[in-house]
Structures are given as structure tokens and as C-alpha cells.
Amino acid sequence: MEQNSKKPMIFDDDEPVAVPSVVGLGSGKIVLRTFHKADAPLEKTDHLLVAELMGFAIGDERCGVDIVTVLDVSCSMKGENLEKLKTSMKYLVKKLNPIDRLSIVTFSSNANKLCGLTGMNKDAQYKIEMLINKLEVDGGTDITVGLQTALKVLDARRQHEGRTSAIMLLSDGEHNGPDHPSTVDVGHVPVYTFGLGRGHDSQLLQEIASRSNKGTYAIADAKEASLNIAFSSCLAGLLSVVVQDVELTFTQKESEIQEVKAGNYDQTRVNKSVTISFGNLYNREKRNIIVFLSLPAVEERMTTDILEVSFSCRPSGGGDLIISETITAIVTRTGSPMTVDPIEVSNEIARVDTVAAIEKARKQADANDLNGAQNTMKNAEKLLSNLNRGEDELIKALKYEVQEFLHLIHPNTYLKEGRAFALSSELSHNLQRFAARGDATQLVALAIPLVARFANQAIEFEQDNNIEVTSTDEDKKEVATQTATADAAAEEEQTEALMDKADEEEKTETADKNNLIVAQADIVKHQLGEVIDSLKAIQDLIAALQKPAQTTTTYHCPCLLLLFSFTLLAFYLLLSDKCII
């Protein structure tokens, strides 16, 4: 370990890790589900489908993680901010395992690598805590040199196969170095940025995170969000990676893909297929994707395949590509559709629309149109209330975000807090990955279960740095027990939902059959009426022929015979061409 050395920094000094962390691939899977209406009209129509991916851990294995923390120690960090930083770093160190490695880079006017990537055994944890205790402030805020140094640490690693890597960058002020951070290429590594207090540059930190490989931007000390909660929430995800290189593919069948909404994730369209690349997926983390389809007109009732969905991924520690089986979405085309969009579809539409409203309001506020921004958020709040699902966790979380941002759209608070809150929300939702902002107990929609457990411990640790901190392995076992109960309840609920869906489809089919029977009955009734009228005409004709011969008989007989022939012909045609009895 080195600190404040004037010698040139070396970067290929990462410590070797235990063999199990190299060969253990980690263990996880993906569950794929689709949600959409079961039926659609016969005419050309639009159709919405939501695909949901969720990562699941299998067993206790996971890949090791390499984290480089990039810490602002400029003069503005003096006092309370520095103490908050030390507390947060100590908690982070205690949650890492021997298979994990940590490097600390500090920056002010210059950057300094305090230690290379170090395996987090007990001895290393103690030594790094000593380094943390000795942190002091000086100089300006050159974020660029901090980022460049962190990238060198990761890029020069001798051991990197089968490992997750990340940069965690903290700053409380505005960049004032000679080179702007936008000149640093961070596209190949996730950079999770943390803005501390009201004086940090929210636009810069969000821009760094969004340019990186799926990093998030969190804010601390705005309302109830502490730096320790922000750090611990990020760490909970990094320690929960279950699959990597996740890709999801949609292929149209009896439909046309009009649009796919997947946030900030890259899309590739080839012929009739669209593929989205998601990267890593945490345990219990979800990705919801909205597919806008156009269904062609059909002439009669039928069941059609409208979309094929499949995914591929790799185990969290590397290995061969895993390709899933294909799921086929099926729709019944009918003249009397009865089903409506499932809650999962309407909820995802509500989430996407709410994020769009936050972005619109932020841009209005940036243009000094605070009244317009407030009206935009009030409309978003009204739309969420109109859903009448107050107990739904997602809707509750969205309402909190809307209300919190609305409170911050004021001249006193927008520039220092409101903009930061909005930028953090936008990036978090566009990645569907949790980032701390505001009250962590309210923002539960995108948080994985381990986030809540880490956050609760972080709060206790802030109050007493000497309390015993449970290991991550113990935390995961506890979370697994809790989620098993929730899974059982969810499975029961899903079974009931499937039964309700089957009942609904049976009702739809019965209604269609009844409608067909009624239509056929009307045709038969009409045809029988025509037959009866024809028989009456024949009866009248026969009666006329049986009357005694009169003077006019010879004159009328040919006409009667001709009428009789036409009547028989009509009767024959009626029975042969129209009757369906």
C-alpha cells in the first residue's frame, strides 16, 4: 500500500485472489414473462406487450468484484462532509469479502492512489480503515485526474477474468481542473457517481454516469438520503450480479413491431427482429420492456402467434453463452374482444410516462419556466391518482417521486436540489436500476431486496461505527429466506391470476359461440319464413287447379302451370344454396 508517495504510481499491482473466486462462475438464471391482452378485434389494431426479465440467484456462489473508489478530498470536503465520507467507506470495507478487491483513489488538485486492488481479508480491512482515518483535505476539485487514475487501476489488472468491476466516484463540488471530465472515455466500465450536498455539479455527475457502461447517479444529504445509504445501495447491487451480457430478442410473427421502449439500453434491429443489450443483471432485479405492435386485419375468428421472445446471457463469472427457449405470445382474434391490458402493462406505461414528465419538467425549469414545470408534474400526479391503485408499490413510489420533485420546483431549491433529484430519477428509471435519492423507504420500486437490508444496517452504522456488521453471505441467506416466503405468495397469486385468465377466455369463447348461434338462428328464421311463404303459394296453386272447369280455365291454365314451375324452382334453390339446417 502507498500513500502520498512522490514516486511514479504503478497500476499493475492488483493482488491475486483466492482460487475459488476465479473458477467459481457464480450461479444464476433469468425468468422471462410476457404480459398482454389475450384477445384483439378482427380489424387492424394496435397491441401492447410487456416483457419482464428477472435475475435469480441459485445457491450461494457469486463472482468477485473489483471496486475503485474515487474520493473528493478537496478543501470543500472539510469538516462534516469528510466525516460522512469516512463512515461510508468504513461500512463499505466491512461488507466486502476476501474474493472482493478494493482500490482507493483520492483527488483534489491532483490524484493519488492510496492502494492498489487489495483482497478484503481481515488484515486488509484493518489496514485500509487506517488509510481512511488518515484522509485529509486540500486543493481544488479536478475530477478528470481522479477518473483517469481509476481507469488505469482497472485497465492494468493482471487478473480480471470472471470478475465484476466498477468505479464509485464521489464529489461535493464543481470540477475546476484544466481538462474537462467529458474528455475521459468511460464507456467500457460502469461509473457510479455520488453527489454530496447542495454544491455538487449534478449535470456533470449524471453525464459521467450516463456515458459510462450503465452506471447510475445518486445524491446524498438531500432530505433523508445519506451518503452511507447511497454507497451501500450501490454496493448491494455489485455484490448481487447473477448473469452478465444479457440480451433480449423480439421477433414479429403475425404482427409488425412498431416501437420498443427499453430506456437507455442499446437496440439493434435486423429484418423482423429487435435485440436489446442489458449487460449485467442483479439478483431479483427486473427489466421491463414495452413492445408496440400492429396486428393486421383478419376475416374470421382465429388464434395467431404475434411475437417470439428469447434471451441469452452468461454466468456471472464468465463462461459459455446460455440461450433460452423461445416464448411465443398468442392472441385470439375475435369480433367481440373482452380482455383489457394487464396491470403489468398499464403500470409500465405509467412508469415510462412519469419519467417523461419529470424530464419535461426539468427542461422547463432549466429554461426558467417554473410554473410550466409545476403544471407538468401536477398533471403527472393526477394521472397516477386516476389509476386508483394506491396500494401498488410501483405506483406509490412514482407518486412519491412526482411529489418530491414538485416540492423542489421552487426558486430557492430547484438549482441546488430539484435538478439533481430529477437527473438521478431519469437515469435510474432509464436503466431500471436503483440509485439513492430522497427517502429510501419510499423508493422501493427498483430496489432489490439486499438494498433494503444494507440501507437499514447503514443507518445503524452511522449512529455507531463500532457495531458488529454482518457479512454479506449472512445477509444474502436472510434475504433468501424472506424472499422465499414472498415467492410462495406470489406463485399462489399468479396461479389464481392464470385461473381467472382461463375463466375469462372461456367466457369469451362461450360468448363468441352464443353470438354465432344467434346469428345462425336469425338466418334460419328468415329462411323458414321464405319456405313457408313458398309452400303457401304452392298450396294456393294446387287449390286453383282443382276447381271445376270454367270458361276461363283454358285461358289461365298455362299461366298457373308457369307460376307453379317457378315456385318449385325457387323452393329448390332456397333449400340447396341458403339453408344451413
Coordinates of C-alpha atoms in Angstrom, one line a residue:
M1 CA 0.0 0.0 0.0
E2 CA 1.2 3.5 -0.7
Q3 CA 0.1 6.9 0.4
N4 CA 1.2 10.4 -0.7
S5 CA 4.3 8.9 -2.4
K6 CA 6.2 11.1 -4.8
K7 CA 7.3 8.1 -6.8
P8 CA 5.5 7.4 -10.1
M9 CA 2.4 5.4 -9.5
I10 CA 2.2 1.8 -10.7
F11 CA -1.1 0.2 -11.6
D12 CA -0.4 -3.5 -12.3
D13 CA -0.1 -4.2 -8.6
D14 CA -3.5 -5.8 -8.1
E15 CA -3.3 -8.6 -5.5
P16 CA -4.2 -12.2 -6.5
V17 CA -7.4 -13.5 -5.2
A18 CA -8.4 -16.9 -3.8
V19 CA -8.7 -19.7 -6.4
P20 CA -12.5 -20.3 -5.8
S21 CA -13.3 -16.7 -7.0
V22 CA -11.5 -17.4 -10.3
V23 CA -13.0 -20.8 -11.2
G24 CA -16.4 -20.3 -9.5
L25 CA -18.6 -19.0 -12.2
G26 CA -21.3 -17.7 -9.9
S27 CA -24.8 -19.2 -10.3
G28 CA -27.9 -17.5 -11.6
K29 CA -30.7 -17.7 -14.0
I30 CA -33.2 -15.4 -15.7
V31 CA -37.0 -15.8 -15.6
L32 CA -38.8 -14.3 -18.6
R33 CA -42.5 -13.5 -18.6
T34 CA -44.8 -11.6 -21.0
F35 CA -48.0 -9.7 -20.4
H36 CA -50.6 -8.5 -22.9
K37 CA -54.3 -8.8 -23.7
A38 CA -55.5 -12.3 -24.6
D39 CA -57.7 -11.2 -27.5
A40 CA -57.9 -8.5 -30.2
P41 CA -60.5 -7.4 -32.7
L42 CA -60.7 -8.7 -36.3
E43 CA -59.8 -5.3 -37.9
K44 CA -56.3 -3.9 -38.0
T45 CA -55.4 -2.8 -34.5
D46 CA -52.5 -1.7 -32.1
H47 CA -51.5 -4.2 -29.4
L48 CA -49.2 -3.6 -26.4
L49 CA -46.9 -6.3 -24.8
V50 CA -44.6 -6.0 -21.8
A51 CA -41.7 -8.5 -21.5
E52 CA -40.2 -8.8 -18.0
L53 CA -36.7 -10.2 -17.3
M54 CA -35.8 -11.0 -13.7
G55 CA -32.5 -12.3 -12.4
F56 CA -32.4 -15.1 -9.8
A57 CA -29.5 -16.4 -7.7
I58 CA -29.1 -20.2 -7.5
G59 CA -27.1 -21.2 -4.4
D60 CA -24.5 -19.1 -2.6
E61 CA -21.9 -18.6 -5.3
R62 CA -21.1 -15.3 -6.9
C63 CA -18.2 -13.7 -8.8
G64 CA -15.7 -11.4 -7.1
V65 CA -15.9 -7.7 -7.6
D66 CA -13.1 -5.1 -8.2
I67 CA -14.1 -1.6 -7.0
V68 CA -12.1 1.6 -7.3
T69 CA -13.4 4.4 -5.1
V70 CA -12.6 7.8 -6.4
L71 CA -12.9 10.2 -3.5
D72 CA -13.0 14.0 -3.5
V73 CA -10.7 15.4 -0.8
S74 CA -10.7 19.0 -1.9
C75 CA -11.0 21.8 0.6
S76 CA -14.8 21.9 0.3
M77 CA -14.9 18.5 1.9
K78 CA -13.5 19.8 5.2
G79 CA -15.4 19.0 8.3
E80 CA -18.8 17.2 8.3
N81 CA -18.5 16.0 4.7
L82 CA -15.2 14.3 5.2
E83 CA -16.5 12.5 8.3
K84 CA -19.5 11.3 6.4
L85 CA -17.2 10.0 3.7
K86 CA -15.0 8.1 6.2
T87 CA -18.1 6.5 7.8
S88 CA -19.4 5.4 4.4
M89 CA -16.1 4.0 3.3
K90 CA -15.6 2.0 6.6
Y91 CA -19.0 0.4 6.1
L92 CA -18.2 -0.5 2.5
V93 CA -15.0 -2.1 3.6
K94 CA -16.7 -4.2 6.2
K95 CA -19.2 -5.6 3.7
L96 CA -16.6 -6.9 1.2
N97 CA -15.3 -10.5 1.2
P98 CA -11.9 -11.9 0.6
I99 CA -12.8 -12.6 -3.0
D100 CA -13.5 -8.9 -3.5
R101 CA -10.8 -6.3 -4.1
L102 CA -10.8 -2.6 -3.3
S103 CA -8.6 0.3 -4.5
I104 CA -8.8 3.8 -3.2
V105 CA -8.0 6.8 -5.3
T106 CA -8.3 10.4 -3.9
F107 CA -8.3 13.6 -5.8
S108 CA -8.2 17.3 -5.2
S109 CA -5.9 19.3 -7.5
N110 CA -4.1 16.1 -8.2
A111 CA -4.9 12.4 -7.9
N112 CA -3.3 9.9 -5.6
K113 CA -3.7 6.1 -5.5
L114 CA -3.7 5.1 -1.8
C115 CA -3.8 1.4 -2.5
G116 CA -4.0 -1.0 -5.4
L117 CA -6.7 -3.6 -5.8
T118 CA -6.5 -5.3 -2.4
G119 CA -8.3 -8.6 -1.4
M120 CA -10.6 -7.8 1.5
N121 CA -9.5 -10.2 4.2
K122 CA -9.5 -9.1 7.8
D123 CA -5.9 -7.8 7.8
A124 CA -6.5 -5.8 4.6
Q125 CA -9.8 -4.4 6.0
Y126 CA -7.9 -3.2 9.1
K127 CA -5.1 -1.6 7.1
I128 CA -7.5 0.2 4.7
E129 CA -9.5 1.5 7.6
M130 CA -6.3 3.1 8.9
L131 CA -5.9 4.8 5.5
I132 CA -9.4 6.1 5.6
N133 CA -8.9 7.5 9.1
K134 CA -5.9 9.5 7.8
L135 CA -7.7 11.2 5.0
E136 CA -7.2 15.0 4.9
V137 CA -8.4 17.7 2.6
D138 CA -6.5 20.2 0.4
G139 CA -6.6 21.8 -3.0
G140 CA -9.2 22.1 -5.7
T141 CA -11.6 19.7 -7.5
D142 CA -10.0 18.0 -10.5
I143 CA -12.4 15.2 -11.3
T144 CA -10.7 14.4 -14.5
V145 CA -7.4 13.2 -12.9
G146 CA -9.4 11.1 -10.4
L147 CA -11.2 9.3 -13.2
Q148 CA -8.1 8.8 -15.3
T149 CA -6.2 7.3 -12.3
A150 CA -9.1 4.9 -11.5
L151 CA -9.3 3.7 -15.1
K152 CA -5.6 3.0 -15.1
V153 CA -6.1 0.8 -12.0
L154 CA -8.7 -1.3 -13.7
D155 CA -7.2 -1.4 -17.2
A156 CA -3.8 -2.6 -15.8
R157 CA -5.2 -5.5 -13.8
R158 CA -3.4 -8.8 -14.2
Q159 CA -6.4 -10.8 -13.0
H160 CA -9.8 -9.7 -14.4
E161 CA -11.4 -12.8 -16.0
G162 CA -14.7 -13.8 -14.3
R163 CA -14.9 -10.6 -12.2
T164 CA -17.2 -7.7 -12.0
S165 CA -15.7 -4.2 -11.9
A166 CA -16.9 -0.7 -11.1
I167 CA -15.8 2.8 -10.3
M168 CA -17.5 4.7 -7.4
L169 CA -16.9 8.4 -7.8
L170 CA -17.8 10.9 -5.1
S171 CA -17.7 14.7 -5.3
D172 CA -19.3 17.6 -3.3
G173 CA -18.2 20.5 -5.6
E174 CA -17.7 21.6 -9.2
H175 CA -14.9 20.5 -11.4
N176 CA -12.1 23.1 -11.7
G177 CA -9.3 21.2 -13.4
P178 CA -7.7 22.1 -16.8
D179 CA -9.2 19.2 -18.7
H180 CA -13.0 18.6 -18.6
P181 CA -14.1 15.1 -17.5
S182 CA -16.0 14.6 -20.8
T183 CA -12.6 14.0 -22.4
V184 CA -12.3 10.8 -20.4
D185 CA -13.6 7.7 -22.1
V186 CA -15.5 5.7 -19.5
G187 CA -17.7 3.7 -21.9
H188 CA -16.2 0.3 -21.1
V189 CA -16.7 0.4 -17.3
P190 CA -19.7 1.3 -15.1
V191 CA -19.1 4.6 -13.2
Y192 CA -21.4 5.1 -10.3
T193 CA -21.4 8.8 -9.3
F194 CA -22.4 10.3 -5.9
G195 CA -23.2 13.9 -5.4
L196 CA -22.8 15.0 -1.8
G197 CA -24.6 18.1 -0.5
R198 CA -26.1 21.1 -2.4
G199 CA -22.9 22.3 -4.0
H200 CA -22.0 19.4 -6.3
D201 CA -22.4 19.6 -10.1
S202 CA -25.4 17.4 -10.8
Q203 CA -25.3 17.7 -14.5
L204 CA -21.7 16.7 -14.7
L205 CA -22.0 13.7 -12.4
Q206 CA -25.1 12.5 -14.2
E207 CA -23.4 12.9 -17.6
I208 CA -20.4 10.9 -16.4
A209 CA -22.6 8.1 -15.2
S210 CA -24.7 8.0 -18.3
R211 CA -21.7 7.9 -20.6
S212 CA -20.3 5.0 -18.7
N213 CA -21.2 1.4 -19.1
K214 CA -24.6 1.6 -17.3
G215 CA -23.6 3.4 -14.1
T216 CA -26.1 5.4 -12.0
Y217 CA -26.1 8.8 -10.3
A218 CA -27.1 9.0 -6.7
I219 CA -27.5 12.1 -4.4
A220 CA -26.8 12.3 -0.7
D221 CA -27.9 14.7 2.0
A222 CA -31.0 15.8 0.1
K223 CA -33.7 15.1 2.7
E224 CA -33.3 11.6 4.1
A225 CA -30.7 10.3 1.7
S226 CA -27.4 9.8 3.4
L227 CA -24.1 9.1 1.8
N228 CA -23.8 5.8 3.6
I229 CA -27.2 4.7 2.2
A230 CA -26.2 5.8 -1.3
F231 CA -22.9 3.9 -1.1
S232 CA -24.4 0.8 0.5
S233 CA -27.2 0.6 -2.1
C234 CA -24.8 0.7 -4.9
L235 CA -22.6 -2.0 -3.2
A236 CA -25.6 -4.3 -2.7
G237 CA -26.1 -4.4 -6.4
L238 CA -22.4 -5.0 -7.3
L239 CA -22.4 -7.9 -4.8
S240 CA -25.5 -9.4 -6.4
V241 CA -24.6 -9.9 -10.1
V242 CA -26.1 -13.2 -11.2
V243 CA -25.8 -13.0 -15.0
Q244 CA -23.9 -10.9 -17.5
D245 CA -24.1 -10.0 -21.2
V246 CA -27.9 -10.2 -21.1
E247 CA -29.6 -9.7 -24.5
L248 CA -33.3 -10.0 -25.2
T249 CA -34.7 -10.5 -28.7
F250 CA -38.2 -9.9 -30.1
T251 CA -39.2 -11.4 -33.5
Q252 CA -42.5 -10.4 -35.1
K253 CA -44.9 -13.1 -36.4
E254 CA -48.4 -12.2 -37.4
S255 CA -47.7 -8.6 -36.4
E256 CA -45.4 -5.7 -37.0
I257 CA -43.1 -4.3 -34.4
Q258 CA -43.7 -0.5 -34.4
E259 CA -41.5 0.5 -31.4
V260 CA -39.7 -1.0 -28.5
K261 CA -39.2 1.1 -25.3
A262 CA -36.2 -0.1 -23.2
G263 CA -34.9 3.1 -21.7
N264 CA -31.2 3.8 -22.2
Y265 CA -30.3 0.3 -23.4
D266 CA -28.9 -0.2 -26.9
Q267 CA -31.3 -1.7 -29.6
T268 CA -30.4 -3.5 -32.8
R269 CA -33.0 -4.1 -35.5
V270 CA -32.4 -6.8 -38.1
N271 CA -35.2 -7.6 -40.5
K272 CA -38.1 -8.7 -38.3
S273 CA -36.2 -8.8 -35.0
V274 CA -35.2 -6.3 -32.4
T275 CA -32.5 -7.1 -29.8
I276 CA -31.8 -5.1 -26.6
S277 CA -28.5 -5.4 -24.8
F278 CA -28.7 -5.0 -21.0
G279 CA -25.3 -6.1 -19.6
N280 CA -25.4 -7.3 -16.0
L281 CA -28.5 -8.3 -14.0
Y282 CA -28.6 -8.4 -10.2
N283 CA -30.4 -10.9 -8.1
R284 CA -34.1 -10.0 -8.1
E285 CA -33.5 -7.1 -10.5
K286 CA -36.1 -6.6 -13.3
R287 CA -36.0 -5.2 -16.8
N288 CA -39.4 -4.4 -18.3
I289 CA -39.7 -3.6 -22.0
I290 CA -42.8 -2.3 -23.8
V291 CA -43.4 -3.6 -27.4
F292 CA -45.8 -1.6 -29.5
L293 CA -47.3 -4.0 -32.1
S294 CA -49.6 -3.5 -35.1
L295 CA -51.8 -6.5 -35.8
P296 CA -53.2 -6.9 -39.4
A297 CA -56.9 -7.3 -40.2
V298 CA -58.3 -10.9 -40.4
E299 CA -61.6 -12.1 -41.8
E300 CA -62.7 -14.6 -39.1
R301 CA -62.0 -15.7 -35.6
M302 CA -58.6 -17.4 -35.1
T303 CA -55.7 -17.8 -32.7
T304 CA -52.4 -16.4 -34.0
D305 CA -48.8 -16.2 -32.9
I306 CA -47.9 -12.5 -32.8
L307 CA -44.4 -12.4 -31.2
E308 CA -41.5 -14.6 -30.3
V309 CA -39.3 -13.7 -27.3
S310 CA -36.0 -15.2 -26.3
F311 CA -32.8 -14.1 -24.3
S312 CA -29.2 -15.0 -24.0
C313 CA -26.7 -14.5 -21.1
R314 CA -23.5 -15.7 -19.5
P315 CA -23.0 -16.8 -15.9
S316 CA -21.9 -14.0 -13.6
G317 CA -18.3 -15.3 -13.5
G318 CA -18.0 -15.8 -17.3
G319 CA -18.4 -19.0 -19.3
D320 CA -20.3 -20.2 -22.3
L321 CA -23.3 -18.3 -23.7
I322 CA -26.7 -19.5 -22.5
I323 CA -29.6 -19.3 -24.9
S324 CA -33.1 -19.6 -23.7
E325 CA -36.1 -21.4 -25.3
T326 CA -38.4 -19.2 -27.3
I327 CA -41.6 -17.9 -25.7
T328 CA -44.5 -17.3 -28.2
A329 CA -47.1 -14.7 -27.5
I330 CA -50.5 -15.8 -28.7
V331 CA -53.7 -13.7 -29.3
T332 CA -57.2 -14.7 -30.2
R333 CA -58.7 -12.5 -32.9
T334 CA -62.4 -12.2 -32.4
G335 CA -65.3 -10.0 -33.3
S336 CA -66.0 -9.3 -29.6
P337 CA -62.8 -8.8 -27.6
M338 CA -63.4 -8.7 -23.9
T339 CA -60.0 -8.6 -22.1
V340 CA -58.1 -5.4 -21.1
D341 CA -54.4 -4.6 -20.7
P342 CA -53.0 -6.4 -17.6
I343 CA -51.8 -4.4 -14.6
E344 CA -48.2 -5.1 -15.6
V345 CA -48.7 -3.3 -18.9
S346 CA -50.6 -0.3 -17.5
N347 CA -48.0 0.1 -14.7
E348 CA -45.1 0.1 -17.1
I349 CA -46.8 2.7 -19.3
A350 CA -47.4 4.8 -16.2
R351 CA -43.7 4.5 -15.2
V352 CA -42.4 5.5 -18.6
D353 CA -44.9 8.4 -18.8
T354 CA -43.9 9.6 -15.4
V355 CA -40.2 9.6 -16.2
A356 CA -41.0 11.5 -19.4
A357 CA -42.9 14.1 -17.4
I358 CA -40.0 14.5 -15.0
E359 CA -37.7 15.1 -17.9
K360 CA -40.0 17.6 -19.5
A361 CA -40.5 19.5 -16.2
R362 CA -36.7 19.6 -15.6
K363 CA -36.2 21.1 -19.1
Q364 CA -38.9 23.6 -18.4
A365 CA -37.3 24.6 -15.1
D366 CA -33.9 24.8 -16.7
A367 CA -35.5 27.4 -19.0
N368 CA -36.8 29.3 -16.0
D369 CA -40.4 28.2 -16.6
L370 CA -41.0 27.0 -13.1
N371 CA -44.8 27.4 -13.4
G372 CA -44.8 25.2 -16.5
A373 CA -42.7 22.6 -14.7
Q374 CA -45.1 22.6 -11.8
N375 CA -48.1 22.1 -14.0
T376 CA -46.4 19.3 -15.8
M377 CA -45.8 17.5 -12.5
K378 CA -49.3 18.2 -11.3
N379 CA -50.7 16.6 -14.4
A380 CA -48.4 13.6 -13.9
E381 CA -49.6 13.3 -10.3
K382 CA -53.3 13.4 -11.4
L383 CA -52.7 10.7 -14.0
L384 CA -51.2 8.4 -11.3
S385 CA -54.1 9.1 -8.9
N386 CA -56.6 8.3 -11.7
L387 CA -55.2 4.7 -11.8
N388 CA -56.9 4.0 -8.5
R389 CA -54.1 1.7 -7.3
G390 CA -52.9 3.4 -4.2
E391 CA -51.6 0.2 -2.6
D392 CA -49.5 -0.8 -5.6
E393 CA -45.8 -0.5 -4.7
L394 CA -44.7 0.9 -8.0
I395 CA -47.5 3.5 -8.2
K396 CA -46.8 4.6 -4.6
A397 CA -43.1 5.0 -5.4
L398 CA -43.9 7.0 -8.6
K399 CA -46.3 9.2 -6.6
Y400 CA -43.5 9.9 -4.1
E401 CA -41.1 10.9 -6.9
V402 CA -43.6 13.2 -8.5
Q403 CA -44.5 14.9 -5.2
E404 CA -40.9 15.2 -4.1
F405 CA -39.8 16.8 -7.4
L406 CA -42.8 19.1 -7.3
H407 CA -41.8 20.3 -3.9
L408 CA -38.3 21.1 -5.2
I409 CA -39.5 23.1 -8.2
H410 CA -39.1 26.5 -6.5
P411 CA -36.6 29.3 -6.9
N412 CA -34.9 28.5 -3.6
T413 CA -34.4 24.8 -4.2
Y414 CA -34.5 23.9 -7.8
L415 CA -30.9 24.7 -8.9
K416 CA -29.3 23.1 -5.8
E417 CA -31.7 20.1 -5.1
G418 CA -34.5 19.8 -7.7
R419 CA -32.4 19.4 -10.8
A420 CA -30.2 16.8 -9.0
F421 CA -33.3 14.8 -7.9
A422 CA -34.7 14.9 -11.5
L423 CA -31.5 13.9 -13.1
S424 CA -31.0 11.0 -10.7
S425 CA -34.6 9.8 -11.3
E426 CA -34.3 9.9 -15.0
L427 CA -31.1 7.9 -15.3
S428 CA -32.2 5.4 -12.6
H429 CA -35.5 4.7 -14.4
N430 CA -34.0 4.6 -17.9
L431 CA -31.6 1.9 -16.6
Q432 CA -34.3 0.4 -14.3
R433 CA -31.6 0.3 -11.6
F434 CA -31.9 1.8 -8.1
A435 CA -30.0 4.9 -7.1
A436 CA -30.5 6.6 -3.8
R437 CA -32.2 10.0 -3.7
G438 CA -34.7 11.3 -1.2
D439 CA -36.3 8.9 1.2
A440 CA -35.0 5.3 0.6
T441 CA -38.1 3.8 2.3
Q442 CA -40.3 5.4 -0.4
L443 CA -38.2 4.5 -3.5
V444 CA -38.6 0.7 -3.3
A445 CA -39.8 0.0 -6.9
L446 CA -36.4 -0.5 -8.5
A447 CA -34.5 -1.7 -5.3
I448 CA -33.5 -5.3 -5.0
P449 CA -34.1 -6.9 -1.5
L450 CA -30.5 -6.7 -0.5
V451 CA -30.6 -2.9 -0.9
A452 CA -33.1 -2.5 1.9
R453 CA -31.1 -4.7 4.2
F454 CA -27.9 -2.8 3.5
A455 CA -29.6 0.5 3.9
N456 CA -31.0 -0.4 7.3
Q457 CA -27.6 -1.5 8.5
A458 CA -26.0 1.7 7.1
I459 CA -28.3 3.8 9.2
E460 CA -27.3 1.9 12.3
F461 CA -23.6 2.1 11.4
E462 CA -23.9 5.9 11.1
Q463 CA -25.1 6.1 14.7
D464 CA -22.4 3.8 16.0
N465 CA -19.3 2.9 13.9
N466 CA -18.3 0.2 16.4
I467 CA -21.4 -2.1 16.0
E468 CA -20.9 -5.6 14.6
V469 CA -21.7 -5.7 10.9
T470 CA -23.0 -8.9 9.5
S471 CA -21.2 -10.5 6.5
T472 CA -22.7 -10.2 3.0
D473 CA -23.1 -14.0 2.9
E474 CA -25.2 -13.8 6.1
D475 CA -27.2 -11.0 4.6
K476 CA -27.9 -13.0 1.4
K477 CA -29.1 -16.0 3.4
E478 CA -31.5 -13.9 5.4
V479 CA -32.8 -12.2 2.2
A480 CA -33.2 -15.6 0.6
T481 CA -35.4 -16.8 3.5
Q482 CA -37.5 -13.7 3.3
T483 CA -38.0 -13.8 -0.5
A484 CA -38.8 -17.5 -0.4
T485 CA -42.0 -16.6 1.6
A486 CA -42.8 -13.8 -0.8
D487 CA -42.2 -16.1 -3.8
A488 CA -44.7 -18.6 -2.4
A489 CA -47.3 -15.9 -2.0
A490 CA -46.6 -14.5 -5.5
E491 CA -46.8 -18.0 -7.0
E492 CA -50.2 -18.5 -5.4
E493 CA -51.3 -15.2 -6.7
Q494 CA -50.0 -16.0 -10.2
T495 CA -51.9 -19.3 -10.1
E496 CA -55.1 -17.5 -9.2
A497 CA -54.5 -15.0 -12.0
L498 CA -54.0 -17.8 -14.5
M499 CA -57.2 -19.4 -13.4
D500 CA -59.0 -16.1 -13.7
K501 CA -57.5 -15.6 -17.2
A502 CA -58.6 -19.1 -18.2
D503 CA -62.1 -18.4 -16.9
E504 CA -62.1 -15.1 -18.9
E505 CA -61.0 -16.8 -22.0
E506 CA -63.7 -19.5 -21.6
K507 CA -66.3 -16.7 -21.1
T508 CA -65.0 -15.0 -24.3
E509 CA -65.2 -18.3 -26.2
T510 CA -68.7 -19.0 -24.9
A511 CA -69.9 -15.5 -25.8
D512 CA -68.5 -15.9 -29.3
K513 CA -70.3 -19.2 -29.7
N514 CA -73.5 -17.7 -28.4
N515 CA -73.2 -14.8 -30.8
L516 CA -72.6 -17.2 -33.7
I517 CA -75.7 -19.3 -32.7
V518 CA -77.9 -16.2 -32.5
A519 CA -76.7 -15.1 -35.9
Q520 CA -77.4 -18.6 -37.4
A521 CA -80.8 -18.7 -35.8
D522 CA -81.7 -15.4 -37.4
I523 CA -80.7 -16.8 -40.8
V524 CA -82.7 -20.0 -40.2
K525 CA -85.8 -18.0 -39.1
H526 CA -85.6 -15.9 -42.3
Q527 CA -85.2 -19.0 -44.5
L528 CA -88.1 -20.8 -42.8
G529 CA -90.3 -17.8 -43.4
E530 CA -89.4 -17.9 -47.1
V531 CA -90.1 -21.7 -47.2
I532 CA -93.5 -21.2 -45.6
D533 CA -94.4 -18.5 -48.0
S534 CA -93.4 -20.7 -50.9
L535 CA -95.5 -23.6 -49.5
K536 CA -98.5 -21.4 -49.2
A537 CA -98.1 -20.3 -52.8
I538 CA -98.0 -23.9 -53.9
Q539 CA -101.0 -24.8 -51.8
D540 CA -102.9 -21.9 -53.4
L541 CA -101.9 -23.1 -56.8
I542 CA -103.0 -26.7 -56.2
A543 CA -106.3 -25.4 -54.9
A544 CA -106.8 -23.3 -58.0
L545 CA -106.1 -26.3 -60.3
Q546 CA -108.6 -28.5 -58.5
K547 CA -111.5 -26.0 -59.1
P548 CA -114.3 -27.1 -61.7
A549 CA -113.5 -26.2 -65.3
Q550 CA -114.9 -22.8 -66.3
T551 CA -114.9 -20.7 -69.4
T552 CA -111.7 -19.0 -68.4
T553 CA -109.8 -22.2 -67.4
T554 CA -108.3 -22.7 -70.8
Y555 CA -107.1 -19.1 -70.7
H556 CA -105.5 -19.2 -67.2
C557 CA -104.1 -22.8 -67.1
P558 CA -100.8 -22.1 -68.9
C559 CA -100.1 -19.1 -66.6
L560 CA -100.8 -21.3 -63.5
L561 CA -98.5 -24.0 -64.7
L562 CA -95.8 -21.5 -65.4
L563 CA -96.2 -20.0 -61.8
F564 CA -96.1 -23.4 -60.3
S565 CA -92.8 -24.2 -62.2
F566 CA -91.1 -21.0 -61.0
T567 CA -92.2 -21.7 -57.4
L568 CA -90.8 -25.1 -57.4
L569 CA -87.5 -23.8 -58.8
A570 CA -87.3 -21.1 -56.2
F571 CA -88.0 -23.6 -53.4
Y572 CA -85.2 -25.9 -54.8
L573 CA -82.7 -23.1 -54.9
L574 CA -83.6 -21.9 -51.4
L575 CA -83.0 -25.3 -49.9
S576 CA -79.9 -26.1 -51.9
D577 CA -78.0 -22.8 -51.6
K578 CA -79.0 -20.9 -48.5
C579 CA -80.4 -23.3 -45.9
I580 CA -77.9 -24.2 -43.1
I581 CA -80.1 -26.5 -41.1

